[in-house]
Amino acid sequence: MEAYEALERHLGREDALVVVRSLEESIELSMAATWNANRDQIFEALRRDFVTRELFEDKLALLRAELLAELRALFEKTERDKAELLGKIAALYEKTEKDKAELLGKIAALYEKSEKDKAELLGKIERDKAEILGKI
């Protein structure tokens, strides 16, 4: 208000009003231009920082394709590992069956020998018993 009064004293009432209105108009134009520039900068920043639905869907489809490819590769590796392990298990089972047959054969032979030794020992016991009883 003091500035207007000073202008009015030096320029007169009409001229002071013209100057004040011109200053107000200049300020309004300047503020509008600044507002528009700031708004444009804000929108540009938002466009840079935010993703559109189309871009989001494209990125999502790309990630889905990558994940599916990785899952397929992992599945194939798992199937190969499974086949390898099944082969090893089959070979181990076959070896175990051979070892089992061999051990059963050895057990049978050992049982046969122990029965033979038992019969031989029983025979000696009977002979020794008869010899002892014959001396008594």
PDB file of C-alpha atoms in Angstrom:
ATOM      1  CA  MET A   1       0.000   0.000   0.000  1.00  0.00           C
ATOM      2  CA  GLU A   2       2.829   2.404   0.745  1.00  0.00           C
ATOM      3  CA  ALA A   3       4.238   1.911  -2.738  1.00  0.00           C
ATOM      4  CA  TYR A   4       0.892   2.868  -4.308  1.00  0.00           C
ATOM      5  CA  GLU A   5       0.660   6.002  -2.185  1.00  0.00           C
ATOM      6  CA  ALA A   6       4.178   7.017  -3.181  1.00  0.00           C
ATOM      7  CA  LEU A   7       3.331   6.442  -6.868  1.00  0.00           C
ATOM      8  CA  GLU A   8       0.110   8.441  -6.449  1.00  0.00           C
ATOM      9  CA  ARG A   9       2.023  11.403  -4.936  1.00  0.00           C
ATOM     10  CA  HIS A  10       4.574  11.473  -7.750  1.00  0.00           C
ATOM     11  CA  LEU A  11       2.461  10.373 -10.747  1.00  0.00           C
ATOM     12  CA  GLY A  12      -1.059  11.276  -9.784  1.00  0.00           C
ATOM     13  CA  ARG A  13      -4.034   9.012  -9.086  1.00  0.00           C
ATOM     14  CA  GLU A  14      -4.763   7.880 -12.675  1.00  0.00           C
ATOM     15  CA  ASP A  15      -1.161   7.223 -13.641  1.00  0.00           C
ATOM     16  CA  ALA A  16      -0.484   5.404 -10.338  1.00  0.00           C
ATOM     17  CA  LEU A  17      -3.497   3.111 -11.019  1.00  0.00           C
ATOM     18  CA  VAL A  18      -2.178   2.364 -14.521  1.00  0.00           C
ATOM     19  CA  VAL A  19       1.280   1.489 -13.158  1.00  0.00           C
ATOM     20  CA  VAL A  20      -0.172  -0.687 -10.352  1.00  0.00           C
ATOM     21  CA  ARG A  21      -2.509  -2.508 -12.744  1.00  0.00           C
ATOM     22  CA  SER A  22       0.367  -3.065 -15.171  1.00  0.00           C
ATOM     23  CA  LEU A  23       2.525  -4.447 -12.363  1.00  0.00           C
ATOM     24  CA  GLU A  24      -0.318  -6.728 -11.194  1.00  0.00           C
ATOM     25  CA  GLU A  25      -0.842  -7.965 -14.757  1.00  0.00           C
ATOM     26  CA  SER A  26       2.896  -8.576 -15.221  1.00  0.00           C
ATOM     27  CA  ILE A  27       3.046 -10.458 -11.927  1.00  0.00           C
ATOM     28  CA  GLU A  28       0.001 -12.557 -12.883  1.00  0.00           C
ATOM     29  CA  LEU A  29       1.504 -13.370 -16.291  1.00  0.00           C
ATOM     30  CA  SER A  30       4.828 -14.207 -14.717  1.00  0.00           C
ATOM     31  CA  MET A  31       3.132 -16.437 -12.122  1.00  0.00           C
ATOM     32  CA  ALA A  32       1.064 -18.157 -14.829  1.00  0.00           C
ATOM     33  CA  ALA A  33       4.172 -18.784 -16.948  1.00  0.00           C
ATOM     34  CA  THR A  34       6.054 -20.107 -13.908  1.00  0.00           C
ATOM     35  CA  TRP A  35       3.081 -22.277 -12.936  1.00  0.00           C
ATOM     36  CA  ASN A  36       2.829 -23.711 -16.456  1.00  0.00           C
ATOM     37  CA  ALA A  37       6.565 -24.422 -16.582  1.00  0.00           C
ATOM     38  CA  ASN A  38       6.491 -26.081 -13.160  1.00  0.00           C
ATOM     39  CA  ARG A  39       3.396 -28.074 -14.093  1.00  0.00           C
ATOM     40  CA  ASP A  40       5.054 -29.255 -17.308  1.00  0.00           C
ATOM     41  CA  GLN A  41       8.187 -30.249 -15.385  1.00  0.00           C
ATOM     42  CA  ILE A  42       6.104 -32.140 -12.833  1.00  0.00           C
ATOM     43  CA  PHE A  43       4.181 -33.989 -15.559  1.00  0.00           C
ATOM     44  CA  GLU A  44       7.404 -34.837 -17.365  1.00  0.00           C
ATOM     45  CA  ALA A  45       8.899 -36.197 -14.117  1.00  0.00           C
ATOM     46  CA  LEU A  46       5.755 -38.233 -13.503  1.00  0.00           C
ATOM     47  CA  ARG A  47       5.868 -39.649 -17.022  1.00  0.00           C
ATOM     48  CA  ARG A  48       9.503 -40.632 -16.506  1.00  0.00           C
ATOM     49  CA  ASP A  49       8.959 -42.188 -13.093  1.00  0.00           C
ATOM     50  CA  PHE A  50       5.629 -43.928 -13.618  1.00  0.00           C
ATOM     51  CA  VAL A  51       4.975 -46.869 -15.853  1.00  0.00           C
ATOM     52  CA  THR A  52       2.135 -47.047 -18.325  1.00  0.00           C
ATOM     53  CA  ARG A  53      -0.124 -50.089 -18.307  1.00  0.00           C
ATOM     54  CA  GLU A  54       1.174 -51.143 -21.722  1.00  0.00           C
ATOM     55  CA  LEU A  55       4.796 -50.909 -20.593  1.00  0.00           C
ATOM     56  CA  PHE A  56       3.936 -52.791 -17.395  1.00  0.00           C
ATOM     57  CA  GLU A  57       2.226 -55.571 -19.349  1.00  0.00           C
ATOM     58  CA  ASP A  58       5.158 -55.780 -21.777  1.00  0.00           C
ATOM     59  CA  LYS A  59       7.664 -56.048 -18.920  1.00  0.00           C
ATOM     60  CA  LEU A  60       5.451 -58.596 -17.188  1.00  0.00           C
ATOM     61  CA  ALA A  61       5.219 -60.706 -20.356  1.00  0.00           C
ATOM     62  CA  LEU A  62       9.003 -60.547 -20.765  1.00  0.00           C
ATOM     63  CA  LEU A  63       9.577 -61.610 -17.162  1.00  0.00           C
ATOM     64  CA  ARG A  64       7.035 -64.412 -17.564  1.00  0.00           C
ATOM     65  CA  ALA A  65       8.827 -65.673 -20.676  1.00  0.00           C
ATOM     66  CA  GLU A  66      12.195 -65.556 -18.892  1.00  0.00           C
ATOM     67  CA  LEU A  67      10.820 -67.426 -15.872  1.00  0.00           C
ATOM     68  CA  LEU A  68       9.191 -70.063 -18.061  1.00  0.00           C
ATOM     69  CA  ALA A  69      12.461 -70.591 -19.924  1.00  0.00           C
ATOM     70  CA  GLU A  70      14.327 -70.968 -16.638  1.00  0.00           C
ATOM     71  CA  LEU A  71      11.686 -73.376 -15.323  1.00  0.00           C
ATOM     72  CA  ARG A  72      11.884 -75.459 -18.503  1.00  0.00           C
ATOM     73  CA  ALA A  73      15.664 -75.625 -18.244  1.00  0.00           C
ATOM     74  CA  LEU A  74      15.418 -76.587 -14.586  1.00  0.00           C
ATOM     75  CA  PHE A  75      12.794 -79.243 -15.372  1.00  0.00           C
ATOM     76  CA  GLU A  76      14.993 -80.705 -18.134  1.00  0.00           C
ATOM     77  CA  LYS A  77      18.001 -80.785 -15.796  1.00  0.00           C
ATOM     78  CA  THR A  78      15.887 -82.448 -13.118  1.00  0.00           C
ATOM     79  CA  GLU A  79      14.731 -85.089 -15.606  1.00  0.00           C
ATOM     80  CA  ARG A  80      18.341 -85.769 -16.665  1.00  0.00           C
ATOM     81  CA  ASP A  81      19.432 -86.031 -13.027  1.00  0.00           C
ATOM     82  CA  LYS A  82      16.478 -88.316 -12.301  1.00  0.00           C
ATOM     83  CA  ALA A  83      17.399 -90.633 -15.192  1.00  0.00           C
ATOM     84  CA  GLU A  84      21.031 -90.702 -14.054  1.00  0.00           C
ATOM     85  CA  LEU A  85      20.063 -91.476 -10.460  1.00  0.00           C
ATOM     86  CA  LEU A  86      17.616 -94.197 -11.533  1.00  0.00           C
ATOM     87  CA  GLY A  87      20.426 -95.778 -13.555  1.00  0.00           C
ATOM     88  CA  LYS A  88      22.751 -95.669 -10.570  1.00  0.00           C
ATOM     89  CA  ILE A  89      20.058 -97.116  -8.301  1.00  0.00           C
ATOM     90  CA  ALA A  90      19.415 -99.944 -10.765  1.00  0.00           C
ATOM     91  CA  ALA A  91      23.152-100.724 -10.971  1.00  0.00           C
ATOM     92  CA  LEU A  92      23.434-100.622  -7.188  1.00  0.00           C
ATOM     93  CA  TYR A  93      20.395-102.925  -6.827  1.00  0.00           C
ATOM     94  CA  GLU A  94      21.918-105.369  -9.314  1.00  0.00           C
ATOM     95  CA  LYS A  95      25.224-105.378  -7.410  1.00  0.00           C
ATOM     96  CA  THR A  96      23.368-105.827  -4.123  1.00  0.00           C
ATOM     97  CA  GLU A  97      21.495-108.819  -5.538  1.00  0.00           C
ATOM     98  CA  LYS A  98      24.792-110.360  -6.717  1.00  0.00           C
ATOM     99  CA  ASP A  99      26.357-109.754  -3.297  1.00  0.00           C
ATOM    100  CA  LYS A 100      23.261-111.227  -1.630  1.00  0.00           C
ATOM    101  CA  ALA A 101      23.469-114.365  -3.784  1.00  0.00           C
ATOM    102  CA  GLU A 102      27.182-114.686  -3.053  1.00  0.00           C
ATOM    103  CA  LEU A 103      26.646-114.255   0.695  1.00  0.00           C
ATOM    104  CA  LEU A 104      23.777-116.761   0.714  1.00  0.00           C
ATOM    105  CA  GLY A 105      26.061-119.230  -1.070  1.00  0.00           C
ATOM    106  CA  LYS A 106      28.814-118.666   1.518  1.00  0.00           C
ATOM    107  CA  ILE A 107      26.313-119.001   4.371  1.00  0.00           C
ATOM    108  CA  ALA A 108      25.028-122.284   2.893  1.00  0.00           C
ATOM    109  CA  ALA A 109      28.586-123.580   2.473  1.00  0.00           C
ATOM    110  CA  LEU A 110      29.466-122.526   6.020  1.00  0.00           C
ATOM    111  CA  TYR A 111      26.305-124.186   7.367  1.00  0.00           C
ATOM    112  CA  GLU A 112      27.148-127.373   5.455  1.00  0.00           C
ATOM    113  CA  LYS A 113      30.699-127.323   6.838  1.00  0.00           C
ATOM    114  CA  SER A 114      29.460-126.653  10.372  1.00  0.00           C
ATOM    115  CA  GLU A 115      27.017-129.587  10.079  1.00  0.00           C
ATOM    116  CA  LYS A 116      29.856-131.806   8.829  1.00  0.00           C
ATOM    117  CA  ASP A 117      32.120-130.596  11.682  1.00  0.00           C
ATOM    118  CA  LYS A 118      29.260-131.165  14.146  1.00  0.00           C
ATOM    119  CA  ALA A 119      28.768-134.721  12.914  1.00  0.00           C
ATOM    120  CA  GLU A 120      32.520-135.351  13.077  1.00  0.00           C
ATOM    121  CA  LEU A 121      32.742-133.953  16.620  1.00  0.00           C
ATOM    122  CA  LEU A 122      29.720-135.946  17.751  1.00  0.00           C
ATOM    123  CA  GLY A 123      31.369-139.016  16.323  1.00  0.00           C
ATOM    124  CA  LYS A 124      34.605-138.297  18.243  1.00  0.00           C
ATOM    125  CA  ILE A 125      32.641-137.642  21.411  1.00  0.00           C
ATOM    126  CA  GLU A 126      30.869-140.992  21.045  1.00  0.00           C
ATOM    127  CA  ARG A 127      34.175-142.790  20.396  1.00  0.00           C
ATOM    128  CA  ASP A 128      35.859-141.065  23.297  1.00  0.00           C
ATOM    129  CA  LYS A 129      32.860-141.818  25.516  1.00  0.00           C
ATOM    130  CA  ALA A 130      32.905-145.461  24.509  1.00  0.00           C
ATOM    131  CA  GLU A 131      36.660-145.614  25.108  1.00  0.00           C
ATOM    132  CA  ILE A 132      36.304-144.011  28.550  1.00  0.00           C
ATOM    133  CA  LEU A 133      33.396-146.240  29.468  1.00  0.00           C
ATOM    134  CA  GLY A 134      35.391-149.234  28.260  1.00  0.00           C
ATOM    135  CA  LYS A 135      38.239-148.339  30.624  1.00  0.00           C
ATOM    136  CA  ILE A 136      35.972-147.950  33.566  1.00  0.00           C
TER     137      ILE A 136
END
